[in-house]
mmCIF file of C-alpha atoms in Angstrom:
data_model
loop_
_atom_site.group_PDB
_atom_site.id
_atom_site.type_symbol
_atom_site.label_atom_id
_atom_site.label_comp_id
_atom_site.label_asym_id
_atom_site.label_seq_id
_atom_site.Cartn_x
_atom_site.Cartn_y
_atom_site.Cartn_z
ATOM 1 C CA MET A 155 -0.191 0.024 0.187
ATOM 2 C CA LYS A 156 2.874 2.295 0.857
ATOM 3 C CA LYS A 157 4.369 1.670 -2.560
ATOM 4 C CA ILE A 158 1.571 2.642 -4.394
ATOM 5 C CA VAL A 159 0.755 5.545 -2.365
ATOM 6 C CA PHE A 160 4.313 6.624 -2.971
ATOM 7 C CA ALA A 161 4.016 5.586 -6.847
ATOM 8 C CA LEU A 162 1.360 8.029 -7.134
ATOM 9 C CA LEU A 163 2.905 11.067 -5.484
ATOM 10 C CA LEU A 164 5.717 10.583 -7.619
ATOM 11 C CA SER A 165 4.280 10.606 -10.429
ATOM 12 C CA VAL A 166 1.874 13.627 -9.611
ATOM 13 C CA LEU A 167 5.339 15.427 -8.801
ATOM 14 C CA VAL A 168 7.037 14.323 -12.285
ATOM 15 C CA VAL A 169 3.898 15.475 -14.000
ATOM 16 C CA GLY A 170 3.601 18.690 -12.482
ATOM 17 C CA ALA A 171 7.246 19.346 -12.802
ATOM 18 C CA ALA A 172 6.950 18.502 -16.324
ATOM 19 C CA PHE A 173 4.238 21.018 -16.608
ATOM 20 C CA MET A 174 6.190 23.775 -14.938
ATOM 21 C CA ILE A 175 9.082 23.187 -17.336
ATOM 22 C CA TYR A 176 6.599 23.274 -20.516
ATOM 23 C CA LEU A 177 5.031 26.573 -19.040
ATOM 24 C CA LYS A 178 8.705 28.351 -18.225
ATOM 25 C CA SER A 179 9.733 27.516 -21.844
ATOM 26 C CA ASN A 180 6.820 28.209 -23.653
ATOM 27 C CA PRO A 181 5.567 31.662 -21.831
ATOM 28 C CA PRO A 182 2.091 32.653 -23.183
ATOM 29 C CA LEU A 183 2.408 36.229 -23.570
ATOM 30 C CA VAL A 184 4.361 37.472 -26.245
ATOM 31 C CA ILE A 185 5.159 41.030 -28.094
ATOM 32 C CA GLN A 186 3.712 41.015 -31.461
ATOM 33 C CA SER A 187 5.126 44.390 -32.455
ATOM 34 C CA TYR A 188 5.942 48.098 -31.446
ATOM 35 C CA THR A 189 6.000 51.578 -32.351
ATOM 36 C CA SER A 190 6.734 54.872 -30.998
ATOM 37 C CA LYS A 191 3.012 57.195 -30.498
ATOM 38 C CA GLN A 192 3.016 59.581 -33.591
ATOM 39 C CA GLY A 193 6.676 59.965 -33.481
ATOM 40 C CA ASN A 194 7.338 60.733 -29.831
ATOM 41 C CA GLU A 195 10.211 58.576 -28.909
ATOM 42 C CA ALA A 196 9.390 58.737 -24.999
ATOM 43 C CA VAL A 197 5.918 57.239 -25.751
ATOM 44 C CA LYS A 198 5.778 53.329 -26.973
ATOM 45 C CA ILE A 199 2.874 51.006 -27.710
ATOM 46 C CA ILE A 200 3.778 47.890 -27.447
ATOM 47 C CA ALA A 201 1.448 45.457 -28.949
ATOM 48 C CA ILE A 202 0.906 41.984 -26.959
ATOM 49 C CA GLU A 203 -0.681 38.863 -27.417
ATOM 50 C CA ASN A 204 -1.518 35.848 -25.061
ATOM 51 C CA LYS A 205 -1.102 32.784 -26.517
ATOM 52 C CA GLY A 206 -1.981 30.283 -23.600
ATOM 53 C CA LEU A 207 -5.469 29.045 -22.886
ATOM 54 C CA ARG A 208 -6.216 30.932 -19.610
ATOM 55 C CA GLU A 209 -6.382 35.097 -18.819
ATOM 56 C CA ILE A 210 -2.880 36.635 -18.057
ATOM 57 C CA LYS A 211 -2.921 39.205 -15.362
ATOM 58 C CA LEU A 212 -0.309 41.890 -15.799
ATOM 59 C CA THR A 213 1.210 42.597 -12.327
ATOM 60 C CA GLN A 214 4.195 45.641 -13.099
ATOM 61 C CA LEU A 215 6.137 47.009 -16.231
ATOM 62 C CA LEU A 216 9.400 48.104 -15.845
ATOM 63 C CA VAL A 217 11.356 50.023 -18.164
ATOM 64 C CA ASN A 218 15.256 49.874 -18.207
ATOM 65 C CA GLU A 219 14.776 48.304 -14.399
ATOM 66 C CA LYS A 220 12.811 51.119 -13.298
ATOM 67 C CA LEU A 221 9.210 52.046 -13.012
ATOM 68 C CA PRO A 222 8.115 54.350 -16.308
ATOM 69 C CA ASP A 223 6.517 57.777 -16.029
ATOM 70 C CA SER A 224 3.571 55.836 -16.832
ATOM 71 C CA ALA A 225 2.023 52.342 -18.458
ATOM 72 C CA GLU A 226 -1.379 51.924 -19.336
ATOM 73 C CA LEU A 227 -3.382 49.118 -20.525
ATOM 74 C CA ILE A 228 -5.104 49.447 -24.317
ATOM 75 C CA ILE A 229 -7.841 47.259 -25.376
ATOM 76 C CA SER A 230 -8.689 47.708 -29.028
ATOM 77 C CA LYS A 231 -12.333 46.478 -30.248
ATOM 78 C CA SER A 232 -11.227 46.935 -33.755
ATOM 79 C CA GLU A 233 -7.959 47.312 -35.815
ATOM 80 C CA PRO A 234 -4.443 46.297 -34.732
ATOM 81 C CA PHE A 235 -1.744 48.439 -32.805
ATOM 82 C CA GLU A 236 0.129 50.498 -36.070
ATOM 83 C CA VAL A 237 2.222 53.401 -36.673
ATOM 84 C CA GLU A 238 -1.060 55.399 -38.150
ATOM 85 C CA THR A 239 -3.735 54.121 -35.308
ATOM 86 C CA LYS A 240 -5.655 56.805 -33.800
ATOM 87 C CA LEU A 241 -5.661 55.982 -30.168
ATOM 88 C CA GLU A 242 -7.160 59.106 -28.378
ATOM 89 C CA GLY A 243 -10.783 59.866 -29.405
ATOM 90 C CA ASN A 244 -11.298 56.302 -30.856
ATOM 91 C CA PRO A 245 -14.455 54.793 -29.599
ATOM 92 C CA ASN A 246 -13.039 51.298 -30.298
ATOM 93 C CA MET A 247 -10.221 52.115 -28.142
ATOM 94 C CA SER A 248 -10.181 51.860 -24.348
ATOM 95 C CA PHE A 249 -7.307 52.869 -21.769
ATOM 96 C CA HIS A 250 -7.042 50.827 -18.328
ATOM 97 C CA LYS A 251 -4.802 50.464 -15.584
ATOM 98 C CA LEU A 252 -1.879 47.954 -16.433
ATOM 99 C CA THR A 253 -3.641 45.456 -13.405
ATOM 100 C CA GLN A 254 -7.321 46.326 -14.016
ATOM 101 C CA VAL A 255 -8.147 44.322 -17.143
ATOM 102 C CA LYS A 256 -7.109 40.740 -17.365
ATOM 103 C CA VAL A 257 -5.672 39.945 -20.977
ATOM 104 C CA LEU A 258 -7.774 37.351 -22.667
ATOM 105 C CA PRO A 259 -6.242 34.234 -24.876
ATOM 106 C CA ARG A 260 -6.386 34.516 -28.450
ATOM 107 C CA SER A 261 -8.263 31.624 -28.698
ATOM 108 C CA TYR A 262 -11.088 33.279 -26.733
ATOM 109 C CA ILE A 263 -11.254 36.536 -29.132
ATOM 110 C CA ASP A 264 -14.197 35.917 -31.688
ATOM 111 C CA GLN A 265 -13.211 37.683 -34.686
ATOM 112 C CA GLN A 266 -17.024 38.030 -35.860
ATOM 113 C CA ALA A 267 -17.653 40.765 -33.078
ATOM 114 C CA ILE A 268 -15.256 43.788 -34.208
ATOM 115 C CA GLY A 269 -16.147 46.603 -32.367
ATOM 116 C CA LYS A 270 -18.252 44.628 -29.644
ATOM 117 C CA GLN A 271 -15.512 42.887 -27.611
ATOM 118 C CA PRO A 272 -11.702 43.207 -27.344
ATOM 119 C CA GLN A 273 -9.483 42.379 -30.335
ATOM 120 C CA HIS A 274 -6.061 43.454 -29.487
ATOM 121 C CA TYR A 275 -4.188 44.300 -26.375
ATOM 122 C CA ALA A 276 -1.007 46.710 -26.282
ATOM 123 C CA VAL A 277 0.564 48.567 -23.345
ATOM 124 C CA GLN A 278 1.431 52.406 -23.489
ATOM 125 C CA VAL A 279 4.363 53.142 -21.930
ATOM 126 C CA LYS A 280 5.817 56.768 -21.255
ATOM 127 C CA ALA A 281 9.522 56.819 -20.382
ATOM 128 C CA ALA A 282 12.554 58.619 -21.062
ATOM 129 C CA ASP A 283 15.285 56.640 -23.385
ATOM 130 C CA ILE A 284 13.521 53.154 -23.420
ATOM 131 C CA LYS A 285 15.527 50.616 -24.187
ATOM 132 C CA LYS A 286 14.428 47.707 -22.056
ATOM 133 C CA VAL A 287 10.849 46.925 -20.839
ATOM 134 C CA LYS A 288 10.091 44.095 -18.726
ATOM 135 C CA ILE A 289 6.354 42.955 -18.305
ATOM 136 C CA GLN A 290 5.397 41.117 -15.336
ATOM 137 C CA TYR A 291 2.490 38.806 -15.380
ATOM 138 C CA GLU A 292 0.584 36.008 -13.793
ATOM 139 C CA TYR A 293 -0.457 32.751 -15.700
ATOM 140 C CA LEU A 294 -2.559 30.303 -13.887
ATOM 141 C CA GLY A 295 -0.940 31.775 -10.880
ATOM 142 C CA ILE A 296 2.830 31.421 -11.542
ATOM 143 C CA PRO A 297 4.763 34.624 -12.124
ATOM 144 C CA PHE A 298 6.336 35.310 -15.707
ATOM 145 C CA THR A 299 8.455 38.308 -16.625
ATOM 146 C CA LEU A 300 8.586 38.848 -20.502
ATOM 147 C CA THR A 301 11.871 40.960 -21.028
ATOM 148 C CA ALA A 302 12.114 42.734 -24.710
ATOM 149 C CA GLU A 303 15.068 44.955 -25.583
ATOM 150 C CA LEU A 304 13.694 47.910 -27.862
ATOM 151 C CA GLN A 305 15.784 49.355 -30.975
ATOM 152 C CA HIS A 306 15.134 53.271 -31.535
ATOM 153 C CA GLY A 307 13.310 54.068 -34.803
ATOM 154 C CA GLN A 308 10.517 51.973 -34.187
#
């Protein structure tokens, strides 16, 4: 009986460890693109996507290892985030605190509900001389960090 319980516990630990290794090697949050806001190098729009199966909760954003002047989550109910995308005054764009709204998985997004449901997500960051951005988030209660080195002129 003890051998069966031990074998069961050992197999649960092995499966759990394999799952953790898989998650850490295939993080769900990715950066799709980034651009400066209307030529202002101090403000970057970083388009993000959740490739996982569950929601992601953003917890913190760091620029060059420091807190930025401001950071907001932008949700688009229509077009993706590109250089010409009008953010202010656009009824299909909404601005939120970084931790206020969870990022839905791409598989949950209904492509037919344009204008009604979130279609794209981005983070708007304002800071001087943005070189490195670190997005900290939780997925399935597990903390992750996504780090990106941004090139100037983008």
